[in-house]
């Protein structure tokens, strides 16, 4: 089959798939389409409000948004989002190229490897960059509103974003193909060593940056302290970094210099297209061989035995019966053995820790400062959003992924309600460790007082328990036993409803429990003679606890009824 015909066939395939998906969504899935769009709008609105408030605070503190401070902030933002794209695209593309049934079918046809790769690459970049668009566009729009940029700044945002997402996606695709092709047969050990090395390097960099920042603040120099702090991240300001090209071009457009914005835009697109051609060439040479290695090696040599982490997990749920503990360990083992399950969570958690380390010191260097209580509430909200996204991605599909093998669980000497309780215990245990750990570290780094710290920890526990109950219960109420891809289960109707309900729940809990405490802590700005904590500061905590009780009990009860009525 000529290459031109293959390209035309795949183009028609993509167009036909897109047209059929839209037709199905408009005819029978209007509620699903609406809920997906509504969820995206809610998240984008929340990010816009937070970014608008931050830029407003900087503008009131006489910080030049269009100057060096704005450039340093955008360098750090795009560098972080680019790193997220690098990891997320590689993870999604690996699953699409080496584990999806469609890949096996396409490789059995006369289609060239690079054509299959191109199809999967476009889908992976579109899927992984959706979060980038939801997070990046509201920040840029909020900057434009506060800084007073010309109209074409907003018109150039899509061009810059499309050019920017192409480069990290192509680089991660090339790395994924080469790793799968040339890593030794014990790939899990090699991946574990690679991730450990990257974690150690990131930790060393964070410690070094934190020590340098602390020394700079203690010295009390007369230089611009904000620039000194953000200057610790020199890598993000390198002229060789695509994130810096993005910042340079957007700031040039914001400062009414359209000609100066064209060169960075050209750099982004040219390097992105070249990287894509390199990735396609690597796929043409290595994809089939790499797929054969994944499909045909190491299966006969697997040794299933207990692991230290498994024993730790079993000990953390000691209060459950022995059969239920075994189910919890099974779910945990599945989670830890799949890097696509936990790598992104580690990255997001590291970003939150980095923000907690730098937020407080950054606010000190801004004239007038930003209250530690405000920053701690932002840290709590970000942690809760991370929990909502992580649980929706990993916990909600748990019941559906049992699939057609669910009848095996029915042979165990436990009731179906106990199966549900085990999955809730697994979700709640891991969630509480992450929620309490990130919230406590963030508040301690920000120097929050003991009363707000306890309230924030209470809110984090409530959000963790409530989201665990919602994800497990709704996952049992609306299972999809025919689907084997968890990402498709998450973006389905049930997953979309679960995400909306979870976001609404965490907003209510955080607002009821921590909102009054924040208002009480800030009242000294209006009334300097005010002392102590008024009773109304804690009035929302019982309400949050009550909402958590119902968020756990009602979905689990409904999910148990659904499981009892199901036939397998």
Coordinates of C-alpha atoms in Angstrom, one line a residue:
X1 CA 0.0 0.0 0.0
X2 CA 1.6 3.3 -1.0
X3 CA 2.4 5.7 1.8
X4 CA 0.2 8.4 0.4
X5 CA -2.8 6.1 0.5
X6 CA -2.0 5.1 4.1
X7 CA -1.9 8.7 5.2
X8 CA -5.3 9.3 3.4
X9 CA -6.8 6.2 5.0
X10 CA -5.7 7.3 8.5
X11 CA -7.0 10.8 7.9
X12 CA -10.4 9.4 6.8
X13 CA -10.4 7.1 9.9
X14 CA -9.7 10.0 12.3
X15 CA -12.4 12.2 10.6
X16 CA -14.9 9.3 10.7
X17 CA -14.2 8.6 14.3
X18 CA -14.6 12.2 15.3
X19 CA -17.8 12.6 13.3
X20 CA -19.3 9.4 14.8
X21 CA -18.3 10.4 18.3
X22 CA -19.9 13.9 17.9
X23 CA -23.1 12.3 16.5
X24 CA -23.4 9.9 19.4
X25 CA -22.7 12.7 21.9
X26 CA -25.3 14.9 20.4
X27 CA -28.0 12.2 20.0
X28 CA -27.7 10.0 23.0
X29 CA -25.1 11.6 25.2
X30 CA -26.2 15.2 25.6
X31 CA -26.1 15.0 29.4
X32 CA -22.6 13.5 29.3
X33 CA -21.4 16.2 26.9
X34 CA -22.9 18.9 29.0
X35 CA -21.5 17.6 32.2
X36 CA -18.0 17.3 30.7
X37 CA -18.2 20.9 29.4
X38 CA -19.6 22.1 32.8
X39 CA -16.8 20.4 34.7
X40 CA -14.2 22.0 32.5
X41 CA -15.9 25.4 32.9
X42 CA -16.0 25.0 36.7
X43 CA -12.3 24.1 36.9
X44 CA -11.3 26.9 34.5
X45 CA -13.4 29.4 36.4
X46 CA -11.8 28.4 39.7
X47 CA -8.3 28.8 38.2
X48 CA -9.2 32.1 36.7
X49 CA -10.5 33.5 40.0
X50 CA -7.4 32.3 41.8
X51 CA -5.1 33.8 39.2
X52 CA -7.1 37.0 39.0
X53 CA -6.8 37.5 42.8
X54 CA -3.0 36.8 42.7
X55 CA -2.4 39.3 39.9
X56 CA -4.6 41.8 41.6
X57 CA -2.5 41.5 44.8
X58 CA 0.7 41.9 42.9
X59 CA -0.7 45.0 41.1
X60 CA -1.7 46.5 44.4
X61 CA 1.8 45.9 45.7
X62 CA 3.2 47.9 42.7
X63 CA 4.8 44.8 41.1
X64 CA 5.2 45.3 37.4
X65 CA 3.3 42.5 35.8
X66 CA 4.6 43.1 32.3
X67 CA 8.2 43.3 33.6
X68 CA 10.8 41.0 35.0
X69 CA 8.6 39.7 37.8
X70 CA 5.8 38.7 35.4
X71 CA 8.4 37.0 33.1
X72 CA 9.8 35.0 36.0
X73 CA 6.4 33.9 37.1
X74 CA 5.5 32.7 33.6
X75 CA 8.8 31.0 33.1
X76 CA 8.1 28.9 36.2
X77 CA 4.5 28.3 35.2
X78 CA 5.3 27.1 31.7
X79 CA 8.3 25.1 32.8
X80 CA 6.2 23.3 35.3
X81 CA 3.3 22.7 32.9
X82 CA 5.8 21.5 30.3
X83 CA 7.3 19.0 32.7
X84 CA 3.7 17.8 33.4
X85 CA 3.1 17.4 29.7
X86 CA 6.4 15.5 29.3
X87 CA 5.4 12.9 31.8
X88 CA 1.7 12.7 31.1
X89 CA 2.0 12.4 27.3
X90 CA 4.6 9.6 27.7
X91 CA 2.4 7.7 30.1
X92 CA -0.7 8.0 27.9
X93 CA 1.2 7.2 24.7
X94 CA 2.8 4.1 26.3
X95 CA -0.6 2.8 27.2
X96 CA -2.0 3.6 23.7
X97 CA 1.0 2.0 21.8
X98 CA 1.7 -1.1 23.9
X99 CA -1.3 -2.1 25.9
X100 CA -4.4 -1.0 23.9
X101 CA -6.1 -3.8 21.9
X102 CA -6.4 -1.4 18.9
X103 CA -2.6 -1.2 18.6
X104 CA -2.4 -5.0 18.3
X105 CA -5.0 -4.9 15.6
X106 CA -3.3 -2.1 13.6
X107 CA 0.1 -3.8 13.8
X108 CA -1.5 -6.9 12.1
X109 CA -2.4 -4.7 9.1
X110 CA -0.1 -3.5 6.3
X111 CA -0.1 0.0 7.9
X112 CA 3.4 1.4 8.6
X113 CA 4.6 1.8 12.1
X114 CA 5.0 5.6 11.8
X115 CA 1.4 6.0 10.6
X116 CA 0.1 4.0 13.6
X117 CA 2.3 6.1 15.9
X118 CA 1.1 9.4 14.3
X119 CA -2.6 8.4 15.0
X120 CA -1.9 7.5 18.6
X121 CA 0.4 10.5 19.1
X122 CA -2.3 13.0 18.1
X123 CA -4.8 11.4 20.5
X124 CA -2.3 11.2 23.3
X125 CA -1.3 14.9 22.9
X126 CA -4.9 16.0 22.7
X127 CA -5.8 14.0 25.9
X128 CA -2.8 15.1 28.0
X129 CA -2.9 18.7 26.9
X130 CA -6.5 19.2 27.8
X131 CA -5.5 19.8 31.5
X132 CA -2.8 22.1 30.3
X133 CA -5.4 24.2 28.4
X134 CA -7.8 24.3 31.4
X135 CA -5.0 25.4 33.7
X136 CA -3.0 27.7 31.4
X137 CA -5.6 29.7 29.5
X138 CA -7.4 31.1 32.5
X139 CA -4.1 32.2 34.0
X140 CA -3.1 34.0 30.8
X141 CA -6.6 35.6 30.5
X142 CA -6.4 36.8 34.1
X143 CA -3.0 38.3 33.4
X144 CA -4.3 40.1 30.3
X145 CA -7.3 41.5 32.2
X146 CA -5.1 42.8 35.1
X147 CA -2.2 44.0 32.9
X148 CA -4.2 45.7 30.2
X149 CA -2.8 43.9 27.1
X150 CA -3.8 44.6 23.5
X151 CA -6.5 42.6 21.8
X152 CA -4.1 40.4 19.7
X153 CA -2.5 39.0 22.9
X154 CA -5.7 36.9 23.4
X155 CA -5.6 35.9 19.7
X156 CA -2.0 34.6 20.0
X157 CA -2.7 32.4 23.0
X158 CA -4.0 29.4 21.1
X159 CA -1.1 29.6 18.6
X160 CA 1.5 29.6 21.4
X161 CA -0.3 26.8 23.3
X162 CA -0.6 24.5 20.3
X163 CA 3.1 25.1 19.4
X164 CA 4.2 24.5 23.0
X165 CA 2.4 21.2 23.6
X166 CA 3.8 19.7 20.5
X167 CA 7.5 19.8 21.6
X168 CA 7.3 18.0 25.0
X169 CA 4.8 15.5 23.5
X170 CA 7.3 14.6 20.8
X171 CA 10.2 14.4 23.2
X172 CA 8.4 12.2 25.6
X173 CA 7.2 9.9 22.7
X174 CA 10.8 9.5 21.6
X175 CA 12.0 8.7 25.1
X176 CA 9.2 6.2 25.7
X177 CA 9.9 4.3 22.4
X178 CA 13.7 4.2 23.1
X179 CA 13.2 3.1 26.7
X180 CA 10.9 0.2 25.8
X181 CA 13.1 -0.9 22.9
X182 CA 16.5 -0.8 24.5
X183 CA 15.9 -1.3 28.3
X184 CA 16.8 -4.7 29.6
X185 CA 14.2 -7.4 30.0
X186 CA 13.6 -6.6 33.7
X187 CA 12.0 -3.3 32.7
X188 CA 10.3 -2.7 36.0
X189 CA 13.5 -2.6 37.9
X190 CA 15.1 -0.3 35.4
X191 CA 12.0 2.0 35.5
X192 CA 12.1 2.0 39.3
X193 CA 15.8 2.9 39.3
X194 CA 15.2 5.7 36.7
X195 CA 12.3 7.1 38.7
X196 CA 14.3 6.9 42.0
X197 CA 17.2 8.8 40.3
X198 CA 14.9 11.5 39.0
X199 CA 13.3 11.8 42.5
X200 CA 16.7 12.1 44.2
X201 CA 17.8 14.8 41.7
X202 CA 14.6 16.7 42.1
X203 CA 14.9 16.5 45.9
X204 CA 18.5 17.7 45.9
X205 CA 17.5 20.6 43.6
X206 CA 14.6 21.6 45.9
X207 CA 16.8 21.4 49.0
X208 CA 19.5 23.5 47.4
X209 CA 17.0 26.1 46.1
X210 CA 15.4 26.3 49.5
X211 CA 18.7 26.8 51.3
X212 CA 19.8 29.5 48.9
X213 CA 16.5 31.3 49.2
X214 CA 16.7 31.2 53.0
X215 CA 20.2 32.5 53.0
X216 CA 19.2 35.3 50.7
X217 CA 16.3 36.4 52.9
X218 CA 18.4 36.2 56.1
X219 CA 21.2 38.3 54.6
X220 CA 18.6 41.1 54.0
X221 CA 20.3 42.4 50.9
X222 CA 19.1 45.6 49.2
X223 CA 18.5 43.9 45.8
X224 CA 15.1 43.1 44.5
X225 CA 14.2 40.2 46.9
X226 CA 11.5 38.7 44.6
X227 CA 14.0 38.5 41.7
X228 CA 16.5 37.0 44.0
X229 CA 14.1 34.3 45.1
X230 CA 12.8 33.4 41.7
X231 CA 16.4 33.7 40.4
X232 CA 17.1 30.3 42.1
X233 CA 15.2 28.8 39.2
X234 CA 17.8 29.8 36.6
X235 CA 17.0 26.8 34.4
X236 CA 13.5 28.1 33.7
X237 CA 15.0 31.3 32.4
X238 CA 17.5 29.8 30.0
X239 CA 17.2 31.0 26.4
X240 CA 17.3 27.4 25.3
X241 CA 14.1 26.5 27.1
X242 CA 10.8 26.4 25.2
X243 CA 9.0 27.7 28.3
X244 CA 11.2 30.8 28.1
X245 CA 10.3 31.2 24.4
X246 CA 6.6 31.0 25.4
X247 CA 7.1 33.7 28.1
X248 CA 9.1 36.0 25.8
X249 CA 6.6 35.9 23.0
X250 CA 3.5 36.4 25.2
X251 CA 5.2 39.3 27.2
X252 CA 6.2 40.9 23.9
X253 CA 2.6 40.7 22.7
X254 CA 1.4 42.0 26.1
X255 CA 3.8 45.0 25.8
X256 CA 2.4 45.9 22.3
X257 CA 5.4 44.5 20.3
X258 CA 3.8 42.1 17.9
X259 CA 6.9 41.8 15.7
X260 CA 9.0 40.6 18.7
X261 CA 6.4 37.9 19.4
X262 CA 6.7 36.3 16.0
X263 CA 10.3 34.9 16.6
X264 CA 9.5 33.0 19.8
X265 CA 6.3 31.6 18.1
X266 CA 8.4 30.5 15.1
X267 CA 10.9 28.8 17.4
X268 CA 8.2 26.9 19.2
X269 CA 6.5 25.6 16.0
X270 CA 9.7 24.8 14.1
X271 CA 11.3 22.9 17.0
X272 CA 8.1 21.1 17.8
X273 CA 7.6 19.9 14.2
X274 CA 11.2 18.8 14.0
X275 CA 10.9 16.9 17.2
X276 CA 7.7 15.3 15.9
X277 CA 9.5 14.2 12.7
X278 CA 12.3 12.7 14.8
X279 CA 9.7 10.8 16.9
X280 CA 8.0 9.5 13.8
X281 CA 11.3 8.3 12.5
X282 CA 12.2 6.6 15.7
X283 CA 8.7 4.9 15.7
X284 CA 9.2 3.6 12.2
X285 CA 12.5 2.0 13.2
X286 CA 11.7 0.7 16.7
X287 CA 7.9 0.5 17.3
X288 CA 7.3 -3.1 16.0
X289 CA 10.4 -4.5 17.8
X290 CA 9.5 -2.7 21.0
X291 CA 5.9 -4.0 20.9
X292 CA 7.3 -7.5 20.4
X293 CA 9.5 -7.1 23.5
X294 CA 6.6 -6.0 25.6
X295 CA 4.3 -8.8 24.4
X296 CA 6.7 -11.7 24.4
X297 CA 9.2 -11.3 27.2
X298 CA 9.3 -11.9 31.0
X299 CA 5.9 -13.5 31.4
X300 CA 7.1 -16.9 32.3
X301 CA 9.6 -15.6 34.9
X302 CA 7.2 -13.7 37.0
X303 CA 7.3 -14.5 40.7
X304 CA 4.4 -13.4 42.7
X305 CA 5.4 -13.0 46.3
X306 CA 4.8 -10.7 49.2
X307 CA 6.4 -7.3 49.3
X308 CA 7.3 -5.1 52.2
X309 CA 4.9 -2.4 50.9
X310 CA 2.1 -5.0 50.7
X311 CA 2.7 -5.9 54.3
X312 CA 2.6 -2.2 55.3
X313 CA -0.6 -1.8 53.5
X314 CA -2.1 -4.8 55.2
X315 CA -1.0 -3.5 58.6
X316 CA -2.7 -0.2 58.0
X317 CA -6.1 -1.9 57.5
X318 CA -5.7 -4.2 60.4
X319 CA -9.2 -3.6 61.6
X320 CA -10.7 -5.5 58.6
X321 CA -11.2 -9.2 58.4
X322 CA -8.5 -11.3 56.8
X323 CA -10.3 -11.9 53.4
X324 CA -11.1 -8.2 53.1
X325 CA -7.5 -7.3 53.9
X326 CA -6.4 -9.6 51.0
X327 CA -8.6 -7.7 48.6
X328 CA -7.1 -4.4 49.8
X329 CA -3.6 -5.7 49.2
X330 CA -4.7 -6.9 45.8
X331 CA -5.8 -3.4 44.8
X332 CA -2.7 -1.8 46.3
X333 CA -0.5 -4.3 44.5
X334 CA -2.2 -3.4 41.2
X335 CA -1.7 0.2 41.9
X336 CA 2.0 0.1 42.8
X337 CA 3.0 -2.2 39.9
X338 CA 1.7 0.2 37.3
X339 CA 3.8 3.4 37.0
X340 CA 1.0 5.0 35.0
X341 CA -1.1 4.9 38.2
X342 CA 1.2 6.8 40.6
X343 CA 3.9 8.7 38.6
X344 CA 1.5 11.7 37.9
X345 CA 0.4 11.8 41.5
X346 CA 4.0 12.0 42.7
X347 CA 4.6 14.8 40.2
X348 CA 1.6 16.8 41.4
X349 CA 2.4 16.2 45.0
X350 CA 6.0 17.5 44.4
X351 CA 4.6 20.6 42.8
X352 CA 2.4 21.3 45.8
X353 CA 5.4 20.9 48.1
X354 CA 7.4 23.2 45.9
X355 CA 4.6 25.8 46.1
X356 CA 4.4 25.5 49.9
X357 CA 8.2 26.0 50.2
X358 CA 8.2 29.2 48.1
X359 CA 4.8 30.9 48.6
X360 CA 5.4 32.3 52.0
X361 CA 8.9 33.7 51.3
X362 CA 7.6 35.1 48.0
X363 CA 4.8 36.9 49.8
X364 CA 7.2 38.4 52.3
X365 CA 9.2 40.1 49.6
X366 CA 6.1 41.7 48.1
X367 CA 5.3 45.0 49.6
X368 CA 2.5 44.6 52.2
X369 CA 2.9 40.8 52.1
X370 CA 0.2 38.2 51.6
X371 CA -1.4 36.6 54.7
X372 CA -0.1 33.2 55.5
X373 CA -3.8 32.2 56.2
X374 CA -4.8 33.1 52.7
X375 CA -1.8 31.1 51.2
X376 CA -2.6 28.1 53.5
X377 CA -6.2 28.1 52.3
X378 CA -4.9 28.1 48.7
X379 CA -2.6 25.2 49.5
X380 CA -5.6 23.3 51.1
X381 CA -7.8 23.9 48.1
X382 CA -5.0 22.8 45.7
X383 CA -4.5 19.6 47.8
X384 CA -8.2 18.9 47.7
X385 CA -8.4 19.4 43.9
X386 CA -5.4 17.0 43.6
X387 CA -7.2 14.4 45.7
X388 CA -10.4 14.8 43.6
X389 CA -8.5 14.3 40.3
X390 CA -6.5 11.4 41.7
X391 CA -9.4 9.5 43.2
X392 CA -11.5 10.1 40.1
X393 CA -8.7 8.6 37.9
X394 CA -7.7 5.7 40.1
X395 CA -10.5 4.8 42.6
X396 CA -13.7 5.3 40.6
X397 CA -12.7 2.7 37.9
X398 CA -11.8 0.0 40.5
X399 CA -15.1 -1.8 40.5
X400 CA -15.5 -1.5 36.7
X401 CA -12.0 -2.9 36.2
X402 CA -13.0 -6.1 37.9
X403 CA -14.8 -6.7 34.7
X404 CA -15.9 -10.1 33.6
X405 CA -13.7 -11.7 36.3
X406 CA -16.0 -10.3 39.1
X407 CA -17.5 -13.7 39.5
X408 CA -14.2 -14.9 41.0
X409 CA -14.7 -12.5 43.9
X410 CA -18.1 -14.0 44.4
X411 CA -16.5 -17.3 45.2
X412 CA -14.7 -15.8 48.2
X413 CA -16.3 -16.3 51.7
X414 CA -17.3 -12.6 51.9
X415 CA -20.4 -10.5 51.1
X416 CA -20.5 -8.0 48.3
X417 CA -20.8 -5.2 50.9
X418 CA -17.5 -6.3 52.3
X419 CA -15.9 -6.0 48.9
X420 CA -17.1 -2.4 48.7
X421 CA -15.9 -1.8 52.3
X422 CA -12.4 -3.1 51.3
X423 CA -12.2 -0.7 48.3
X424 CA -13.3 2.2 50.5
X425 CA -10.7 1.3 53.1
X426 CA -8.0 1.1 50.4
X427 CA -9.0 4.5 49.0
X428 CA -9.5 6.2 52.4
X429 CA -6.1 5.0 53.8
X430 CA -4.0 6.3 50.9
X431 CA -6.1 9.4 50.6
X432 CA -5.7 10.4 54.2
X433 CA -1.9 9.8 54.2
X434 CA -1.6 12.2 51.2
X435 CA -4.2 14.7 52.4
X436 CA -2.9 15.0 56.0
X437 CA 0.7 15.0 54.9
X438 CA 0.5 17.7 52.2
X439 CA -1.8 19.9 54.3
X440 CA 0.4 19.7 57.4
X441 CA 3.7 20.3 55.5
X442 CA 2.2 23.2 53.6
X443 CA 0.8 24.9 56.7
X444 CA 4.0 24.3 58.7
X445 CA 6.1 25.8 55.9
X446 CA 3.8 28.8 55.7
X447 CA 3.9 29.4 59.5
X448 CA 0.2 29.0 60.1
X449 CA -1.0 29.1 63.7
X450 CA -2.2 25.9 65.6
X451 CA -6.0 26.8 65.3
X452 CA -6.1 27.2 61.5
X453 CA -3.8 24.2 61.2
X454 CA -6.2 21.9 63.1
X455 CA -9.2 23.2 61.1
X456 CA -7.3 22.7 57.8
X457 CA -6.4 19.1 58.9
X458 CA -10.0 18.5 59.8
X459 CA -11.1 19.8 56.4
X460 CA -8.5 17.6 54.6
X461 CA -9.7 14.5 56.5
X462 CA -13.3 15.3 55.6
X463 CA -12.5 15.8 52.0
X464 CA -10.4 12.6 51.8
X465 CA -13.1 10.4 53.5
X466 CA -16.0 12.0 51.5
X467 CA -14.3 11.7 48.1
X468 CA -13.3 8.1 48.9
X469 CA -16.9 7.3 49.7
X470 CA -18.2 9.1 46.6
X471 CA -15.8 7.4 44.2
X472 CA -16.2 3.9 45.5
X473 CA -20.0 4.2 45.9
X474 CA -20.7 5.9 42.6
X475 CA -18.2 3.5 40.9
X476 CA -20.4 0.6 42.2
X477 CA -23.6 2.3 41.2
X478 CA -22.6 3.0 37.6
X479 CA -20.0 0.3 36.7
X480 CA -18.9 -0.4 33.2
X481 CA -17.7 -4.0 33.2
X482 CA -17.2 -4.1 29.4
X483 CA -14.5 -1.4 29.3
X484 CA -10.9 -2.3 30.1
X485 CA -9.3 1.1 29.7
X486 CA -9.6 3.1 33.0
X487 CA -9.2 6.5 31.1
X488 CA -12.3 5.8 29.1
X489 CA -14.2 4.8 32.2
X490 CA -13.2 8.1 33.8
X491 CA -14.4 10.2 30.9
X492 CA -17.6 8.3 30.6
X493 CA -21.0 9.5 31.9
X494 CA -20.5 8.0 35.4
X495 CA -17.0 9.3 35.7
X496 CA -18.1 12.8 34.6
X497 CA -20.9 12.9 37.2
X498 CA -18.5 11.6 39.8
X499 CA -16.0 14.4 39.1
X500 CA -18.7 17.1 39.2
X501 CA -20.2 15.8 42.5
X502 CA -16.7 15.5 44.0
X503 CA -15.7 19.1 43.0
X504 CA -19.0 20.4 44.5
X505 CA -18.4 18.4 47.7
X506 CA -14.9 19.6 48.3
X507 CA -15.8 23.3 47.6
X508 CA -18.6 23.1 50.2
X509 CA -16.5 21.4 52.8
X510 CA -13.5 23.7 52.4
X511 CA -15.8 26.8 52.3
X512 CA -17.8 25.7 55.4
X513 CA -14.9 24.6 57.5
X514 CA -12.0 26.9 56.6
X515 CA -13.8 30.0 55.2
X516 CA -15.0 31.3 58.6
X517 CA -11.6 30.7 60.2
X518 CA -9.9 32.8 57.4
X519 CA -12.4 35.6 57.9
X520 CA -11.8 35.5 61.7
X521 CA -8.0 35.6 61.2
X522 CA -8.3 38.6 58.8
X523 CA -10.6 40.6 61.0
X524 CA -7.6 42.1 62.7
X525 CA -7.0 44.1 59.5
X526 CA -10.3 45.8 60.0
X527 CA -10.4 45.8 63.9
X528 CA -6.8 45.8 65.3
X529 CA -8.2 45.5 68.9
X530 CA -9.9 42.1 68.1
X531 CA -8.5 39.2 70.1
X532 CA -9.2 35.5 70.3
X533 CA -11.3 33.4 68.1
X534 CA -15.1 34.1 67.9
X535 CA -17.6 31.2 68.1
X536 CA -18.7 31.6 64.5
X537 CA -15.2 30.8 63.2
X538 CA -15.8 27.1 64.0
X539 CA -19.5 26.9 63.3
X540 CA -18.9 25.4 59.8
X541 CA -16.8 22.5 61.1
X542 CA -19.8 20.4 62.3
X543 CA -21.6 21.1 59.0
X544 CA -18.5 19.8 57.1
X545 CA -18.4 16.7 59.3
X546 CA -22.1 16.0 58.7
X547 CA -21.7 16.5 54.9
X548 CA -18.8 14.0 55.0
X549 CA -20.9 11.4 56.9
X550 CA -23.6 11.6 54.2
X551 CA -21.0 11.7 51.4
X552 CA -19.7 8.4 52.7
X553 CA -22.9 6.6 53.8
X554 CA -25.3 7.4 51.0
X555 CA -23.1 6.4 48.0
X556 CA -21.8 3.3 49.7
X557 CA -25.3 2.2 50.7
X558 CA -26.5 2.8 47.1
X559 CA -23.5 1.0 45.7
X560 CA -24.1 -2.0 47.9
X561 CA -27.7 -2.2 46.8
X562 CA -26.6 -2.1 43.1
X563 CA -24.0 -4.8 43.7
X564 CA -26.6 -7.1 45.4
X565 CA -28.9 -6.8 42.4
X566 CA -26.2 -7.3 39.8
X567 CA -25.7 -10.7 38.1
X568 CA -22.4 -11.9 36.9

